[in-house]
Coordinates of C-alpha atoms in Angstrom, one line a residue:
X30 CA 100.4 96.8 -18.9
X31 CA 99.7 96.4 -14.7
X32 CA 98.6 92.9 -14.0
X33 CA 96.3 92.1 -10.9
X34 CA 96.3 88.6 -9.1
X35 CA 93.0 88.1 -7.1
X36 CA 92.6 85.4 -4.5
X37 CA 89.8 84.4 -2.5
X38 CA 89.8 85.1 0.7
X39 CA 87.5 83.9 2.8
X40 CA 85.6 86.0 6.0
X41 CA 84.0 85.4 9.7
X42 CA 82.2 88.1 10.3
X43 CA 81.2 88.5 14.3
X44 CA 79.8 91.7 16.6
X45 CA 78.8 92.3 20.2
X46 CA 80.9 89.3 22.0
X47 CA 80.2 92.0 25.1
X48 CA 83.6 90.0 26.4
X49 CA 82.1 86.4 25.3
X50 CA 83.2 84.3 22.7
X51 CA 81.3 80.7 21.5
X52 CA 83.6 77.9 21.4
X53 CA 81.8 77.1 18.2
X54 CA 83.6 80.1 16.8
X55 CA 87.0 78.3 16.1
X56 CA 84.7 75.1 13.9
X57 CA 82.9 77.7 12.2
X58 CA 85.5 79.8 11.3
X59 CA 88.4 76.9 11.1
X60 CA 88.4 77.7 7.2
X61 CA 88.3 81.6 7.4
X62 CA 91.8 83.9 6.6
X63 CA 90.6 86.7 8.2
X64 CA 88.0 87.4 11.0
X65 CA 86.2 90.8 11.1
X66 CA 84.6 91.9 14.9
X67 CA 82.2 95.2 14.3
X68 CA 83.0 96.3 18.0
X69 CA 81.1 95.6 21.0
X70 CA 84.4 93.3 22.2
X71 CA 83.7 93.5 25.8
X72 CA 87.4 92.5 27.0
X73 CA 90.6 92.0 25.2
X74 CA 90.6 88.0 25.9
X75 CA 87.8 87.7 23.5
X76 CA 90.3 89.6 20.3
X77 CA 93.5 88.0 22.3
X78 CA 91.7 84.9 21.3
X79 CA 90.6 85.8 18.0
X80 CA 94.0 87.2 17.0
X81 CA 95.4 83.5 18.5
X82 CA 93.4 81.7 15.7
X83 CA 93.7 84.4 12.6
X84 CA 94.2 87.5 11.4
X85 CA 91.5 89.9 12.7
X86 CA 90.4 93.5 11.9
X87 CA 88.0 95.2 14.1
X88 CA 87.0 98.2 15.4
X89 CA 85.6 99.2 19.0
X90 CA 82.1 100.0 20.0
X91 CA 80.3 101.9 22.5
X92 CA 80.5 99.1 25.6
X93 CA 84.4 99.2 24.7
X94 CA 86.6 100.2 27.7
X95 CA 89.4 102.7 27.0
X96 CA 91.8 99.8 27.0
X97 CA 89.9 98.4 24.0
X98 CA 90.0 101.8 22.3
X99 CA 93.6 102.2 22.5
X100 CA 94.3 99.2 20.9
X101 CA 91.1 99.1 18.2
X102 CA 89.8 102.5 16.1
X103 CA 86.8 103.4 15.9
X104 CA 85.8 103.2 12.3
X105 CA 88.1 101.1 10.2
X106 CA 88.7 101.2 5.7
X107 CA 90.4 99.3 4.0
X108 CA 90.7 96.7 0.8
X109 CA 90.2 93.2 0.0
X110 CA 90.5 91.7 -3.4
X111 CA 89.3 95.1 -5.5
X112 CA 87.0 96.1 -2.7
X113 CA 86.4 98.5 -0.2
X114 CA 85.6 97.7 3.2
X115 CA 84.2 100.1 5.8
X116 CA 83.3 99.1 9.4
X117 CA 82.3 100.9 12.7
X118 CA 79.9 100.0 15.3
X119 CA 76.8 102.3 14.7
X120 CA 75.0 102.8 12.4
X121 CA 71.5 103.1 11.7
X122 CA 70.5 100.5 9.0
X123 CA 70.2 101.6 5.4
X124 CA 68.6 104.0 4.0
X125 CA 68.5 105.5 8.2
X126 CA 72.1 105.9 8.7
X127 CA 73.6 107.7 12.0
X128 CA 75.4 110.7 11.0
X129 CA 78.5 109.2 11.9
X130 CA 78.2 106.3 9.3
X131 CA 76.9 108.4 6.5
X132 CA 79.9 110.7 6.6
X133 CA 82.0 107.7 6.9
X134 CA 80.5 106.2 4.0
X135 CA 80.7 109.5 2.2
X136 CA 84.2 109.7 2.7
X137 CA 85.3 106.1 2.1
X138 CA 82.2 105.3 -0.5
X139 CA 82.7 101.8 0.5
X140 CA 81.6 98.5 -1.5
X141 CA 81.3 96.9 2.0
X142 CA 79.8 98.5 5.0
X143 CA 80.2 96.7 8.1
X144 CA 78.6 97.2 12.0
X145 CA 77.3 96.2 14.4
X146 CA 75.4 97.6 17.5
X147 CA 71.8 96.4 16.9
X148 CA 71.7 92.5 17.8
X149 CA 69.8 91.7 14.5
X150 CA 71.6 90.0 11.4
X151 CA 70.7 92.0 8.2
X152 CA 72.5 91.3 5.1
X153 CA 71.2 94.0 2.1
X154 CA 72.2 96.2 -0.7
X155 CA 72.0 99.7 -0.6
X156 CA 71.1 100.7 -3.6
X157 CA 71.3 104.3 -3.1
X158 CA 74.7 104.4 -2.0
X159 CA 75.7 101.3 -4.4
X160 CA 77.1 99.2 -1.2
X161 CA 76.7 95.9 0.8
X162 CA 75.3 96.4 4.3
X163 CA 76.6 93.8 6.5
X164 CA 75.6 93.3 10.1
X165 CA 76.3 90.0 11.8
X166 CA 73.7 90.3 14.8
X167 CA 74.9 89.1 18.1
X168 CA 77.6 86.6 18.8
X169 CA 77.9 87.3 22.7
X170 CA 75.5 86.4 25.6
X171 CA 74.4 89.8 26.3
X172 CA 71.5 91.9 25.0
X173 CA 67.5 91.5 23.7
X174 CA 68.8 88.8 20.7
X175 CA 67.8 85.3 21.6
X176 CA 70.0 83.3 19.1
X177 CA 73.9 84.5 18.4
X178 CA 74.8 84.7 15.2
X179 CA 77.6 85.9 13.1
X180 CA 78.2 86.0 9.0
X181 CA 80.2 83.9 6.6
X182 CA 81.4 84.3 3.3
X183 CA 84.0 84.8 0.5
X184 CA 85.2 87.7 -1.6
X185 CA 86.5 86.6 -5.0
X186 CA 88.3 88.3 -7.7
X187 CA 86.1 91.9 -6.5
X188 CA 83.0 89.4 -6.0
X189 CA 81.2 88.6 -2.7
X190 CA 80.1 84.7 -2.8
X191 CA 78.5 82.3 -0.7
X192 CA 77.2 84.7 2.3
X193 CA 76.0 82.4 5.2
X194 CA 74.2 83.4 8.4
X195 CA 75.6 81.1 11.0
X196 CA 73.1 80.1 14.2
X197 CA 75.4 79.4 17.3
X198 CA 72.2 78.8 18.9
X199 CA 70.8 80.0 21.8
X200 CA 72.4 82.4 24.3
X201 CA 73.6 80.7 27.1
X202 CA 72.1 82.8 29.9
X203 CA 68.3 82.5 28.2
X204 CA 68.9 78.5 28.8
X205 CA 69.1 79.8 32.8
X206 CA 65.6 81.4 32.6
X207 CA 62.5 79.9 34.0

């Protein structure tokens, strides 16, 4: 008989930095074991940082510099607590996936699907391809979004629990316009 131990292990989920990181980031994810960054990093300071605070996993995205790419792939798969976790940058958005992320998700068949790319936060199950969609949104300062967000949330025992959409508030440049 093959025993598994489950623990909960709790998740910051953050995209598009484009090489800047809230301060707010290291409250908000104080109580986190691993941090997540769906590409867009902008500079290595911001996943220096990052990987200063906790463990991190991330993947690069199409701002990314070569140095960026040497150190982070391109799509990344990979298991927490009974589930499977796939993350690249784009995407699509369910049900209109790039070609990229549907062979991805083909060949992984995730329970988690994680990117970025878009600036908008969407949280929602795929039905048709039985799998959590995850994008944070925007954490950095760059781009159309007008408030930077990121996710937050616990997988437990196979089970994803209290998902929060964190507000870091308004981008800091948009607090420059007239």
């Amino acid at each position: 008989m093959r025993i598994i131990f489950f623990r909960m292990v709790r998740i910051g989920l953050l995209s598009d930095t484009h090489g800047f990181l809230p301060e707010r980031v290291f409250e908000l994810f104080k109580n986190v074991d691993e941090i997540w960054h769906a590409g867009d990093i902008g500079n290595l300071a911001v996943t220096d940082r990052l990987k200063a605070f906790k463990p991190l996993r991330a993947v690069y995205g199409n701002i990314d510099n070569q140095q960026i790419r040497a150190e982070f792939p391109e799509d990344l798969s990979f298991q927490v607590e009974g589930l499977t976790v796939s993350m690249t940058h784009i995407a699509g958005r369910p049900g209109k996936y790039s070609k990229h992320a549907l062979e991805l998700i083909q060949r992984t068949k995730p329970d988690i699907f994680v990117c970025g790319h878009s600036h908008i936060l969407l949280v929602q199950h795929d039905k048709s391809r039985n799998l959590l969609w995850l994008n944070p949104g925007a954490c950095g300062n760059k781009g159309f979004h007008h408030i930077q967000t990121a996710l937050r949330f616990q997988i437990n025992a196979g089970k994803i629990e209290q998902m929060e959409a964190i507000e870091f508030g308004k981008r800091s440049d948009l607090n420059n316009e007239d």
